[in-house]
């Protein structure tokens, strides 16, 4: 395998042009195939995705080296055709390569999230209200069975709409439907690792997906552009009303240098907050309910913890999190057993560096197999079993094992982590305080394998939601 002298990595066989792709043909999704291959080739092995030399890392100490110890060296991102369309050539955070501008941009986004996140009551109020309307909606379908996916999707989209540009929608508002519709189109067409991203020259052939992606992106940009203009006209510096205000203020404060972000960067950040915020949170909540249906005794224990520590009537707030360690453990176990991003986003070595003592040339792509880390039998007893107790110590307090990184780590760690944790806790606790979830009569249990698109999602299932009082 290619490597700059010294030890070399075990590597999959390769042929000209296709690289190792012929050896990667499989009915398994990438995270499972890579986990299988790591048993044969070891905790880090190389492959050629077409022309691109790629390392797959499946052991926690090596993952820590990539993300933390050498985090900066591995903080690059590959250039890909689809994500370039999505982000105007990398004017976002997630798919933009490492650069001084990107660092400024990420810091601004991080600060703006903090402004409305953990420290302030703003996000808490928004989530509480949207969780309440979600509960009212579920209450009104009294015991009927339904697919929760669209209802949850609407609720979390509303949270992000209010956080980003202070709009809130009724269930059938045409603007909300537009957002949901274009997002759906992007999700269907951007499936990570598609061929166009391995051989960029394939884009000269007509490509239906790429065309649809471009259409959806243009609908998205028109809508966000309108919001941006409205915000600019009514902005009071020093008093940001929402994330868009905070970003605009930050952008205007720029020093005028070439590392300043532009208005397009603000637009792409808003777009990404939607994409990342909606897909990940709704998916994690759907996995949570799917696992609770498979493990009714776990749901019962969550219910009794809520009844004993909070009661059935008092509205829950973030300060209840420390009182509900079992619920917290359930959410962690869900993110362990079904990480929404099982191979993270590809990283790239920005300079010649090394990994586990082997040298790694600049430009090498690195896939972190978080699925393998979360299912490594060396660190997890019976890793395929759903057991929230793993996240509790012997006195029942929340504990965090070292081999658990659902949000990644280091310079590319998820910027939305605290936002996501707040949302997950408030939605899950409110839903479980008020409802009991069960398998509808005659229906089968949800499939737990899921399907890998832009995130690892459960297949659609239907659930009966019964009010608890
Ligand atoms: C990146 C997980 C929610 C925004 C990531 C990464 C993971 C992740 C694994 C990639 C890290 C890497 O490539 O090394 C999650 C999970 C979530 C969640 C499990 C919820 C359950 C959110 C939310 C937002 C968000 C709510 C924003 C509103 C981002 C962004 C990045 C990112 C912008 C790119 C960071 C970068 O490349 O520097 N997330 N995420 N995420 N996430 Fe999240
Ligand atoms: C989801 C569809 C949106 O329309 C665009 C979008 C933006 C950011 C992406 C997100 C999609 C999928 C989940 C991603 C997120 C950035 C970080 C997050 C990849 C494609 C994760 C979990 O890594």
Short mmCIF file of C-alpha atoms and ligand atoms in Angstrom, two decimals:
data_model
loop_
_atom_site.label_atom_id
_atom_site.label_comp_id
_atom_site.label_asym_id
_atom_site.label_seq_id
_atom_site.Cartn_x
_atom_site.Cartn_y
_atom_site.Cartn_z
CA UNK A 1 0.00 0.00 0.00
CA UNK A 2 1.14 3.56 -0.71
CA UNK A 3 2.90 5.08 2.24
CA UNK A 4 5.83 7.43 2.52
CA UNK A 5 8.52 4.98 3.62
CA UNK A 6 8.71 3.05 6.90
CA UNK A 7 5.88 0.66 7.76
CA UNK A 8 3.03 0.29 5.27
CA UNK A 9 -0.66 -0.28 5.91
CA UNK A 10 -2.41 -3.53 5.01
CA UNK A 11 -4.38 -2.73 1.91
CA UNK A 12 -7.26 -4.10 -0.16
CA UNK A 13 -6.31 -5.36 -3.63
CA UNK A 14 -6.66 -2.79 -6.41
CA UNK A 15 -6.90 -2.53 -10.18
CA UNK A 16 -6.21 0.47 -12.43
CA UNK A 17 -8.92 3.19 -12.58
CA UNK A 18 -11.40 1.50 -10.23
CA UNK A 19 -8.89 1.08 -7.42
CA UNK A 20 -10.36 -1.25 -4.80
CA UNK A 21 -13.99 -0.55 -5.69
CA UNK A 22 -14.49 -4.02 -7.19
CA UNK A 23 -13.55 -5.50 -3.84
CA UNK A 24 -16.01 -3.27 -2.07
CA UNK A 25 -19.03 -4.52 -3.99
CA UNK A 26 -21.28 -5.86 -1.31
CA UNK A 27 -24.87 -5.89 -0.19
CA UNK A 28 -23.69 -4.56 3.17
CA UNK A 29 -23.70 -0.83 3.91
CA UNK A 30 -20.17 0.67 4.22
CA UNK A 31 -19.95 0.70 8.04
CA UNK A 32 -20.76 -3.02 8.26
CA UNK A 33 -18.55 -3.94 5.33
CA UNK A 34 -15.64 -1.97 6.82
CA UNK A 35 -16.19 -3.62 10.21
CA UNK A 36 -16.05 -7.02 8.54
CA UNK A 37 -12.93 -6.08 6.56
CA UNK A 38 -11.19 -4.78 9.69
CA UNK A 39 -11.35 -8.31 11.13
CA UNK A 40 -9.27 -9.50 8.17
CA UNK A 41 -7.06 -6.47 7.47
CA UNK A 42 -6.68 -5.01 10.97
CA UNK A 43 -7.67 -1.83 12.86
CA UNK A 44 -6.40 0.44 10.10
CA UNK A 45 -6.30 -0.57 6.47
CA UNK A 46 -5.98 1.17 3.15
CA UNK A 47 -8.10 1.08 0.02
CA UNK A 48 -8.37 3.05 -3.19
CA UNK A 49 -11.77 4.67 -3.77
CA UNK A 50 -11.09 5.06 -7.47
CA UNK A 51 -7.96 7.22 -7.48
CA UNK A 52 -8.24 8.26 -3.82
CA UNK A 53 -6.04 6.58 -1.23
CA UNK A 54 -8.28 6.09 1.80
CA UNK A 55 -7.59 4.73 5.29
CA UNK A 56 -10.35 3.09 7.33
CA UNK A 57 -9.80 3.29 11.10
CA UNK A 58 -11.70 1.00 13.48
CA UNK A 59 -9.89 1.07 16.82
CA UNK A 60 -10.49 3.69 19.51
CA UNK A 61 -6.82 4.54 20.25
CA UNK A 62 -6.19 5.15 16.52
CA UNK A 63 -9.43 7.12 16.24
CA UNK A 64 -8.26 9.32 19.11
CA UNK A 65 -5.01 9.85 17.29
CA UNK A 66 -6.85 10.96 14.11
CA UNK A 67 -9.44 13.17 15.82
CA UNK A 68 -7.57 14.47 18.88
CA UNK A 69 -3.78 14.01 19.10
CA UNK A 70 -3.32 14.81 15.39
CA UNK A 71 -6.72 16.45 15.03
CA UNK A 72 -5.40 19.49 13.18
CA UNK A 73 -3.38 17.45 10.73
CA UNK A 74 -6.44 15.36 9.86
CA UNK A 75 -8.98 18.21 9.85
CA UNK A 76 -9.27 18.55 6.05
CA UNK A 77 -12.30 17.52 3.99
CA UNK A 78 -12.31 16.04 0.48
CA UNK A 79 -13.73 17.99 -2.41
CA UNK A 80 -16.88 16.31 -3.69
CA UNK A 81 -19.22 17.16 -6.54
CA UNK A 82 -22.47 16.78 -4.61
CA UNK A 83 -21.40 18.64 -1.48
CA UNK A 84 -19.96 21.43 -3.65
CA UNK A 85 -23.42 21.86 -5.17
CA UNK A 86 -24.95 21.76 -1.67
CA UNK A 87 -22.61 24.33 -0.16
CA UNK A 88 -21.63 26.67 -3.04
CA UNK A 89 -18.21 25.09 -3.18
CA UNK A 90 -17.59 24.78 0.57
CA UNK A 91 -19.03 27.98 2.07
CA UNK A 92 -20.42 25.93 4.97
CA UNK A 93 -18.81 24.29 8.01
CA UNK A 94 -19.22 20.53 7.60
CA UNK A 95 -17.97 20.05 4.04
CA UNK A 96 -15.52 22.95 3.83
CA UNK A 97 -11.81 22.20 3.84
CA UNK A 98 -9.70 23.47 6.75
CA UNK A 99 -8.54 27.09 6.24
CA UNK A 100 -8.14 30.27 8.31
CA UNK A 101 -11.51 31.44 6.93
CA UNK A 102 -13.15 28.17 7.93
CA UNK A 103 -11.72 28.56 11.45
CA UNK A 104 -13.23 32.07 11.77
CA UNK A 105 -16.50 30.83 10.38
CA UNK A 106 -16.69 27.85 12.73
CA UNK A 107 -15.83 30.03 15.74
CA UNK A 108 -18.62 32.48 14.84
CA UNK A 109 -21.15 29.67 14.41
CA UNK A 110 -20.06 28.11 17.68
CA UNK A 111 -20.42 31.42 19.56
CA UNK A 112 -23.80 32.10 17.98
CA UNK A 113 -25.06 28.65 18.98
CA UNK A 114 -23.83 29.25 22.52
CA UNK A 115 -25.70 32.55 22.61
CA UNK A 116 -29.01 30.74 22.16
CA UNK A 117 -28.07 27.39 23.64
CA UNK A 118 -27.23 25.99 27.04
CA UNK A 119 -26.58 29.29 28.81
CA UNK A 120 -29.77 31.03 27.71
CA UNK A 121 -33.38 30.13 28.20
CA UNK A 122 -34.24 30.90 24.57
CA UNK A 123 -33.62 27.45 23.12
CA UNK A 124 -35.21 25.78 26.12
CA UNK A 125 -38.38 27.86 25.68
CA UNK A 126 -38.54 27.12 21.96
CA UNK A 127 -38.08 23.38 22.41
CA UNK A 128 -40.56 23.23 25.28
CA UNK A 129 -43.22 24.97 23.19
CA UNK A 130 -42.63 22.81 20.13
CA UNK A 131 -42.58 19.66 22.26
CA UNK A 132 -45.90 20.79 23.77
CA UNK A 133 -47.52 21.30 20.36
CA UNK A 134 -46.19 17.90 19.33
CA UNK A 135 -47.83 16.38 22.42
CA UNK A 136 -51.12 18.15 21.66
CA UNK A 137 -51.03 16.78 18.14
CA UNK A 138 -50.40 13.25 19.44
CA UNK A 139 -53.07 13.64 22.12
CA UNK A 140 -55.62 14.49 19.45
CA UNK A 141 -55.02 11.24 17.56
CA UNK A 142 -55.95 9.33 20.74
CA UNK A 143 -54.57 5.86 20.61
CA UNK A 144 -54.55 5.66 16.82
CA UNK A 145 -51.54 4.10 15.17
CA UNK A 146 -49.35 6.26 13.02
CA UNK A 147 -45.96 6.75 11.46
CA UNK A 148 -44.34 9.35 13.71
CA UNK A 149 -41.71 10.36 11.20
CA UNK A 150 -43.53 13.30 9.52
CA UNK A 151 -44.88 14.59 12.84
CA UNK A 152 -41.45 14.55 14.50
CA UNK A 153 -39.84 16.01 11.41
CA UNK A 154 -42.25 18.95 11.53
CA UNK A 155 -41.61 19.52 15.23
CA UNK A 156 -37.81 19.59 14.93
CA UNK A 157 -37.98 21.67 11.73
CA UNK A 158 -40.03 24.20 13.68
CA UNK A 159 -37.39 24.35 16.42
CA UNK A 160 -34.68 25.16 13.89
CA UNK A 161 -36.90 27.67 12.04
CA UNK A 162 -37.49 29.57 15.25
CA UNK A 163 -33.87 29.36 16.34
CA UNK A 164 -32.46 30.40 12.98
CA UNK A 165 -34.95 33.01 11.79
CA UNK A 166 -37.71 33.39 14.39
CA UNK A 167 -40.47 31.91 12.21
CA UNK A 168 -42.88 29.38 13.56
CA UNK A 169 -45.27 27.41 11.42
CA UNK A 170 -48.68 25.78 11.75
CA UNK A 171 -48.64 22.15 10.55
CA UNK A 172 -49.75 22.94 7.00
CA UNK A 173 -48.02 26.24 6.38
CA UNK A 174 -46.88 26.26 2.71
CA UNK A 175 -43.44 27.62 3.64
CA UNK A 176 -42.88 24.79 6.10
CA UNK A 177 -43.96 22.27 3.47
CA UNK A 178 -41.46 23.83 1.04
CA UNK A 179 -38.65 23.41 3.56
CA UNK A 180 -39.58 19.80 4.25
CA UNK A 181 -39.94 19.08 0.55
CA UNK A 182 -36.57 20.46 -0.61
CA UNK A 183 -34.84 18.85 2.34
CA UNK A 184 -36.33 15.53 1.38
CA UNK A 185 -35.13 16.01 -2.20
CA UNK A 186 -31.59 16.74 -1.00
CA UNK A 187 -31.56 13.74 1.31
CA UNK A 188 -32.64 11.46 -1.53
CA UNK A 189 -30.06 12.70 -3.98
CA UNK A 190 -26.97 13.35 -1.94
CA UNK A 191 -26.43 9.82 -0.48
CA UNK A 192 -22.86 9.99 0.66
CA UNK A 193 -20.18 8.05 -1.19
CA UNK A 194 -22.09 8.09 -4.49
CA UNK A 195 -20.09 7.42 -7.66
CA UNK A 196 -19.98 11.05 -8.79
CA UNK A 197 -17.93 11.84 -5.74
CA UNK A 198 -15.32 9.24 -6.53
CA UNK A 199 -14.98 10.11 -10.21
CA UNK A 200 -15.83 13.80 -10.57
CA UNK A 201 -15.53 13.54 -14.37
CA UNK A 202 -18.72 11.43 -14.42
CA UNK A 203 -20.62 14.68 -14.00
CA UNK A 204 -20.25 15.37 -17.74
CA UNK A 205 -22.81 12.59 -18.32
CA UNK A 206 -26.44 13.52 -17.72
CA UNK A 207 -27.22 12.77 -14.12
CA UNK A 208 -30.82 12.85 -12.94
CA UNK A 209 -29.91 12.99 -9.27
CA UNK A 210 -27.50 15.87 -9.67
CA UNK A 211 -30.17 17.80 -11.57
CA UNK A 212 -32.74 17.26 -8.84
CA UNK A 213 -30.18 18.19 -6.18
CA UNK A 214 -29.51 21.47 -7.98
CA UNK A 215 -33.24 22.21 -8.20
CA UNK A 216 -33.76 21.62 -4.48
CA UNK A 217 -30.72 23.69 -3.58
CA UNK A 218 -32.01 26.58 -5.67
CA UNK A 219 -35.45 26.49 -3.96
CA UNK A 220 -33.63 26.44 -0.60
CA UNK A 221 -31.37 29.35 -1.49
CA UNK A 222 -34.25 31.50 -2.73
CA UNK A 223 -36.17 30.99 0.51
CA UNK A 224 -33.16 31.63 2.73
CA UNK A 225 -32.13 34.64 0.69
CA UNK A 226 -35.52 36.21 1.33
CA UNK A 227 -35.14 35.58 5.07
CA UNK A 228 -31.66 37.07 5.02
CA UNK A 229 -32.88 40.27 3.32
CA UNK A 230 -35.76 40.64 5.80
CA UNK A 231 -33.32 40.22 8.67
CA UNK A 232 -30.84 42.73 7.31
CA UNK A 233 -33.55 45.39 6.98
CA UNK A 234 -34.74 44.99 10.56
CA UNK A 235 -31.49 44.21 12.35
CA UNK A 236 -30.48 46.02 15.56
CA UNK A 237 -26.74 45.53 16.16
CA UNK A 238 -26.15 44.40 19.73
CA UNK A 239 -29.57 42.77 19.94
CA UNK A 240 -29.58 39.57 17.90
CA UNK A 241 -33.08 38.08 17.79
CA UNK A 242 -31.98 34.76 16.40
CA UNK A 243 -29.09 32.86 14.85
CA UNK A 244 -29.34 34.65 11.52
CA UNK A 245 -29.00 38.03 13.29
CA UNK A 246 -26.02 36.77 15.30
CA UNK A 247 -24.29 35.51 12.15
CA UNK A 248 -25.00 38.72 10.23
CA UNK A 249 -23.63 40.82 13.09
CA UNK A 250 -20.51 38.63 13.21
CA UNK A 251 -20.10 38.87 9.46
CA UNK A 252 -20.36 42.66 9.46
CA UNK A 253 -17.77 42.91 12.24
CA UNK A 254 -15.17 41.27 9.98
CA UNK A 255 -11.82 43.02 9.63
CA UNK A 256 -12.19 43.40 5.88
CA UNK A 257 -9.45 40.84 5.22
CA UNK A 258 -9.57 37.81 2.94
CA UNK A 259 -10.33 35.46 5.84
CA UNK A 260 -13.68 37.12 6.56
CA UNK A 261 -16.85 35.24 5.84
CA UNK A 262 -19.27 36.63 3.25
CA UNK A 263 -23.05 36.83 3.16
CA UNK A 264 -23.04 33.57 1.18
CA UNK A 265 -21.32 31.89 4.13
CA UNK A 266 -24.10 33.14 6.40
CA UNK A 267 -26.67 31.70 4.01
CA UNK A 268 -24.89 28.33 3.83
CA UNK A 269 -24.65 28.19 7.63
CA UNK A 270 -28.38 28.70 7.97
CA UNK A 271 -28.98 25.99 5.35
CA UNK A 272 -26.67 23.60 7.14
CA UNK A 273 -28.20 24.24 10.55
CA UNK A 274 -31.48 23.02 9.02
CA UNK A 275 -30.02 20.00 7.32
CA UNK A 276 -27.94 18.87 10.25
CA UNK A 277 -30.44 19.89 12.91
CA UNK A 278 -33.48 18.22 11.40
CA UNK A 279 -32.14 14.93 10.06
CA UNK A 280 -30.05 13.98 13.07
CA UNK A 281 -32.47 14.86 15.85
CA UNK A 282 -35.58 13.37 14.27
CA UNK A 283 -33.67 10.20 13.38
CA UNK A 284 -32.33 9.75 16.91
CA UNK A 285 -35.83 10.20 18.35
CA UNK A 286 -37.23 7.63 15.90
CA UNK A 287 -34.51 5.14 16.87
CA UNK A 288 -35.30 5.78 20.54
CA UNK A 289 -38.97 4.91 20.10
CA UNK A 290 -38.11 1.89 17.91
CA UNK A 291 -35.83 0.47 20.64
CA UNK A 292 -38.42 1.20 23.35
CA UNK A 293 -40.97 -0.82 21.38
CA UNK A 294 -38.51 -3.74 21.32
CA UNK A 295 -37.74 -3.32 25.04
CA UNK A 296 -40.99 -2.53 26.90
CA UNK A 297 -39.25 -3.07 30.27
CA UNK A 298 -36.88 -0.19 29.44
CA UNK A 299 -39.83 2.06 28.63
CA UNK A 300 -41.42 1.05 31.93
CA UNK A 301 -38.27 1.98 33.81
CA UNK A 302 -38.14 5.39 32.09
CA UNK A 303 -41.78 5.94 33.03
CA UNK A 304 -41.18 5.08 36.68
CA UNK A 305 -38.09 7.28 36.85
CA UNK A 306 -40.15 10.17 35.46
CA UNK A 307 -43.06 9.48 37.85
CA UNK A 308 -40.80 9.26 40.91
CA UNK A 309 -38.43 12.13 40.21
CA UNK A 310 -40.67 14.63 38.37
CA UNK A 311 -44.30 13.52 38.39
CA UNK A 312 -46.74 13.43 35.51
CA UNK A 313 -47.84 17.05 35.40
CA UNK A 314 -44.94 19.41 36.02
CA UNK A 315 -43.41 20.69 32.76
CA UNK A 316 -39.90 19.36 32.41
CA UNK A 317 -36.89 21.59 32.02
CA UNK A 318 -33.18 21.17 31.44
CA UNK A 319 -32.49 21.28 35.17
CA UNK A 320 -34.27 17.90 35.42
CA UNK A 321 -31.56 16.20 33.37
CA UNK A 322 -29.44 15.29 36.39
CA UNK A 323 -32.54 13.84 38.09
CA UNK A 324 -33.20 11.49 35.21
CA UNK A 325 -29.98 9.51 34.70
CA UNK A 326 -31.76 6.47 33.29
CA UNK A 327 -33.48 8.46 30.53
CA UNK A 328 -30.14 10.08 29.75
CA UNK A 329 -28.56 6.61 29.61
CA UNK A 330 -31.27 5.43 27.19
CA UNK A 331 -30.45 8.32 24.83
CA UNK A 332 -26.73 7.50 25.02
CA UNK A 333 -27.34 3.83 24.38
CA UNK A 334 -29.43 4.74 21.31
CA UNK A 335 -26.59 6.93 19.97
CA UNK A 336 -24.11 4.11 20.65
CA UNK A 337 -26.00 1.28 19.05
CA UNK A 338 -27.26 3.32 16.05
CA UNK A 339 -24.89 6.27 15.50
CA UNK A 340 -26.61 8.58 12.99
CA UNK A 341 -23.26 9.12 11.29
CA UNK A 342 -21.63 5.69 11.37
CA UNK A 343 -18.48 6.65 9.41
CA UNK A 344 -18.55 10.38 10.24
CA UNK A 345 -17.76 12.73 7.35
CA UNK A 346 -14.49 11.82 5.54
CA UNK A 347 -11.39 13.53 6.98
CA UNK A 348 -8.29 14.38 4.92
CA UNK A 349 -4.61 14.61 5.93
CA UNK A 350 -3.62 18.22 5.27
CA UNK A 351 0.10 17.49 5.41
CA UNK A 352 2.39 14.46 5.54
CA UNK A 353 1.76 12.94 8.96
CA UNK A 354 1.52 9.55 10.64
CA UNK A 355 -0.94 7.19 12.23
CA UNK A 356 -0.06 4.37 14.63
CA UNK A 357 3.60 4.84 13.67
CA UNK A 358 2.92 4.44 9.92
CA UNK A 359 3.50 7.44 7.72
CA UNK A 360 0.50 8.99 6.00
CA UNK A 361 0.97 11.16 2.90
CA UNK A 362 -0.76 14.52 2.51
CA UNK A 363 -4.15 14.19 0.81
CA UNK A 364 -4.96 10.75 2.27
CA UNK A 365 -8.67 10.38 3.07
CA UNK A 366 -9.54 8.94 6.46
CA UNK A 367 -12.82 7.22 7.28
CA UNK A 368 -13.45 6.85 11.01
CA UNK A 369 -15.63 3.79 11.52
CA UNK A 370 -17.61 4.92 14.56
CA UNK A 371 -19.92 1.95 14.15
CA UNK A 372 -16.98 -0.40 14.79
CA UNK A 373 -15.89 1.68 17.81
CA UNK A 374 -19.41 1.55 19.27
CA UNK A 375 -19.65 -2.21 18.68
CA UNK A 376 -16.11 -3.24 19.65
CA UNK A 377 -16.43 -6.35 21.87
CA UNK A 378 -13.17 -5.36 23.59
CA UNK A 379 -14.95 -2.39 25.15
CA UNK A 380 -18.61 -3.36 25.10
CA UNK A 381 -20.03 -6.53 26.59
CA UNK A 382 -22.51 -8.02 24.06
CA UNK A 383 -22.35 -4.90 21.88
CA UNK A 384 -25.41 -5.81 19.81
CA UNK A 385 -27.67 -5.81 22.86
CA UNK A 386 -29.58 -2.67 23.80
CA UNK A 387 -28.63 -2.10 27.45
CA UNK A 388 -28.85 1.48 28.78
CA UNK A 389 -27.36 0.36 32.14
CA UNK A 390 -23.94 0.46 30.47
CA UNK A 391 -24.10 4.22 30.87
CA UNK A 392 -24.76 4.09 34.63
CA UNK A 393 -22.18 3.48 37.35
CA UNK A 394 -22.78 1.20 40.33
CA UNK A 395 -24.57 3.99 42.23
CA UNK A 396 -26.94 4.69 39.34
CA UNK A 397 -25.20 7.90 38.19
CA UNK A 398 -24.50 8.64 34.52
CA UNK A 399 -21.08 7.43 33.41
CA UNK A 400 -19.44 7.88 30.00
CA UNK A 401 -17.27 5.04 28.70
CA UNK A 402 -14.18 6.08 26.72
CA UNK A 403 -15.16 4.21 23.57
CA UNK A 404 -18.21 6.39 22.89
CA UNK A 405 -17.95 9.35 20.50
CA UNK A 406 -21.33 9.87 18.76
CA UNK A 407 -20.47 13.51 17.97
CA UNK A 408 -16.85 12.87 16.94
CA UNK A 409 -14.05 14.75 18.72
CA UNK A 410 -11.38 17.39 18.18
CA UNK A 411 -11.40 20.31 15.71
CA UNK A 412 -14.19 18.74 13.63
CA UNK A 413 -16.43 17.74 16.53
CA UNK A 414 -20.12 18.38 15.87
CA UNK A 415 -20.85 22.10 16.43
CA UNK A 416 -24.45 21.28 17.25
CA UNK A 417 -23.71 18.84 20.07
CA UNK A 418 -25.09 20.86 22.95
CA UNK A 419 -28.09 21.97 20.89
CA UNK A 420 -28.74 18.35 19.96
CA UNK A 421 -28.46 17.11 23.55
CA UNK A 422 -30.88 19.78 24.78
CA UNK A 423 -33.40 18.93 22.06
CA UNK A 424 -33.14 15.19 22.53
CA UNK A 425 -33.58 15.41 26.28
CA UNK A 426 -36.52 17.82 26.20
CA UNK A 427 -38.39 16.03 23.40
CA UNK A 428 -37.81 12.54 24.76
CA UNK A 429 -38.66 13.43 28.36
CA UNK A 430 -41.85 15.28 27.44
CA UNK A 431 -43.04 12.54 25.11
CA UNK A 432 -42.40 9.83 27.67
CA UNK A 433 -43.88 11.81 30.55
CA UNK A 434 -47.18 12.01 28.67
CA UNK A 435 -47.38 8.94 26.45
CA UNK A 436 -46.94 5.22 26.30
CA UNK A 437 -45.61 3.83 23.02
CA UNK A 438 -46.60 0.36 21.83
CA UNK A 439 -46.77 -1.83 18.76
CA UNK A 440 -50.19 -1.46 17.10
CA UNK A 441 -52.34 -4.62 17.22
CA UNK A 442 -51.46 -6.88 14.30
CA UNK A 443 -48.36 -4.86 13.33
CA UNK A 444 -44.83 -6.18 13.60
CA UNK A 445 -41.96 -4.71 15.60
CA UNK A 446 -39.87 -2.06 13.80
CA UNK A 447 -36.90 -3.28 11.79
CA UNK A 448 -33.73 -2.39 13.69
CA UNK A 449 -31.24 -2.71 10.85
CA UNK A 450 -32.09 0.62 9.28
CA UNK A 451 -30.91 2.12 6.05
CA UNK A 452 -27.90 4.32 5.38
CA UNK A 453 -28.66 7.52 3.48
CA UNK A 454 -27.12 10.79 4.59
CA UNK A 455 -27.71 9.44 8.08
CA UNK A 456 -28.44 5.93 9.37
CA UNK A 457 -32.24 5.87 9.58
CA UNK A 458 -34.79 3.35 10.81
CA UNK A 459 -37.20 2.07 8.16
CA UNK A 460 -40.69 3.52 8.48
CA UNK A 461 -42.78 1.87 11.20
CA UNK A 462 -46.07 2.56 12.82
CA UNK A 463 -46.64 3.01 16.52
CA UNK A 464 -49.59 3.35 18.88
CA UNK A 465 -49.37 6.38 21.13
CA UNK A 466 -51.54 6.21 24.25
CA UNK A 467 -51.88 9.10 26.73
CA UNK A 468 -50.76 8.05 30.21
CA UNK A 469 -53.44 10.06 32.00
C1 LIG B 1 -20.67 17.27 12.39
C2 LIG B 1 -23.11 13.99 14.98
C3 LIG B 1 -26.74 17.15 15.61
C4 LIG B 1 -24.26 20.45 13.10
C5 LIG B 1 -21.05 16.11 13.00
C6 LIG B 1 -20.29 14.88 12.96
C7 LIG B 1 -20.96 13.98 13.71
C8 LIG B 1 -22.16 14.61 14.21
C9 LIG B 1 -20.55 12.54 14.00
C10 LIG B 1 -19.00 14.64 12.14
C11 LIG B 1 -17.73 14.77 12.91
C12 LIG B 1 -16.52 14.48 12.06
O1 LIG B 1 -16.60 14.49 10.82
O2 LIG B 1 -15.46 14.20 12.64
C13 LIG B 1 -24.31 14.56 15.36
C14 LIG B 1 -25.33 13.88 16.13
C15 LIG B 1 -26.36 14.77 16.30
C16 LIG B 1 -25.98 16.01 15.64
C17 LIG B 1 -25.22 12.45 16.67
C18 LIG B 1 -27.69 14.60 17.02
C19 LIG B 1 -28.16 13.53 17.54
C20 LIG B 1 -26.36 18.33 15.04
C21 LIG B 1 -27.12 19.56 15.10
C22 LIG B 1 -26.41 20.50 14.39
C23 LIG B 1 -25.22 19.84 13.89
C24 LIG B 1 -28.44 19.75 15.85
C25 LIG B 1 -26.71 21.95 14.10
C26 LIG B 1 -27.82 22.53 14.22
C27 LIG B 1 -23.09 19.86 12.69
C28 LIG B 1 -22.08 20.53 11.85
C29 LIG B 1 -21.04 19.60 11.68
C30 LIG B 1 -21.43 18.41 12.38
C31 LIG B 1 -22.15 21.95 11.28
C32 LIG B 1 -19.73 19.82 10.90
C33 LIG B 1 -18.59 20.15 11.86
C34 LIG B 1 -17.26 20.30 11.14
O3 LIG B 1 -17.04 19.68 10.10
O4 LIG B 1 -16.42 21.08 11.62
N1 LIG B 1 -22.19 15.91 13.76
N2 LIG B 1 -24.73 15.83 15.08
N3 LIG B 1 -25.22 18.54 14.31
N4 LIG B 1 -22.65 18.60 12.99
FE1 LIG B 1 -23.65 17.26 14.12
C1 LIG B 2 -29.09 16.71 5.30
C2 LIG B 2 -29.96 17.22 4.20
C3 LIG B 2 -29.92 18.74 4.12
O1 LIG B 2 -30.81 19.26 3.16
C4 LIG B 2 -28.48 19.18 3.87
C5 LIG B 2 -27.57 18.63 4.92
C6 LIG B 2 -26.69 19.47 5.53
C7 LIG B 2 -25.75 19.07 6.58
C8 LIG B 2 -25.56 17.56 6.74
C9 LIG B 2 -26.94 16.88 6.60
C10 LIG B 2 -27.61 17.16 5.22
C11 LIG B 2 -26.86 15.38 6.94
C12 LIG B 2 -26.19 15.10 8.29
C13 LIG B 2 -24.81 15.77 8.40
C14 LIG B 2 -24.98 17.26 8.11
C15 LIG B 2 -23.65 17.87 8.53
C16 LIG B 2 -23.27 17.04 9.76
C17 LIG B 2 -24.23 15.85 9.82
C18 LIG B 2 -23.84 15.09 7.41
C19 LIG B 2 -26.91 16.44 4.08
C20 LIG B 2 -23.61 14.58 10.35
C21 LIG B 2 -24.41 13.74 11.20
O2 LIG B 2 -22.47 14.27 10.14
#
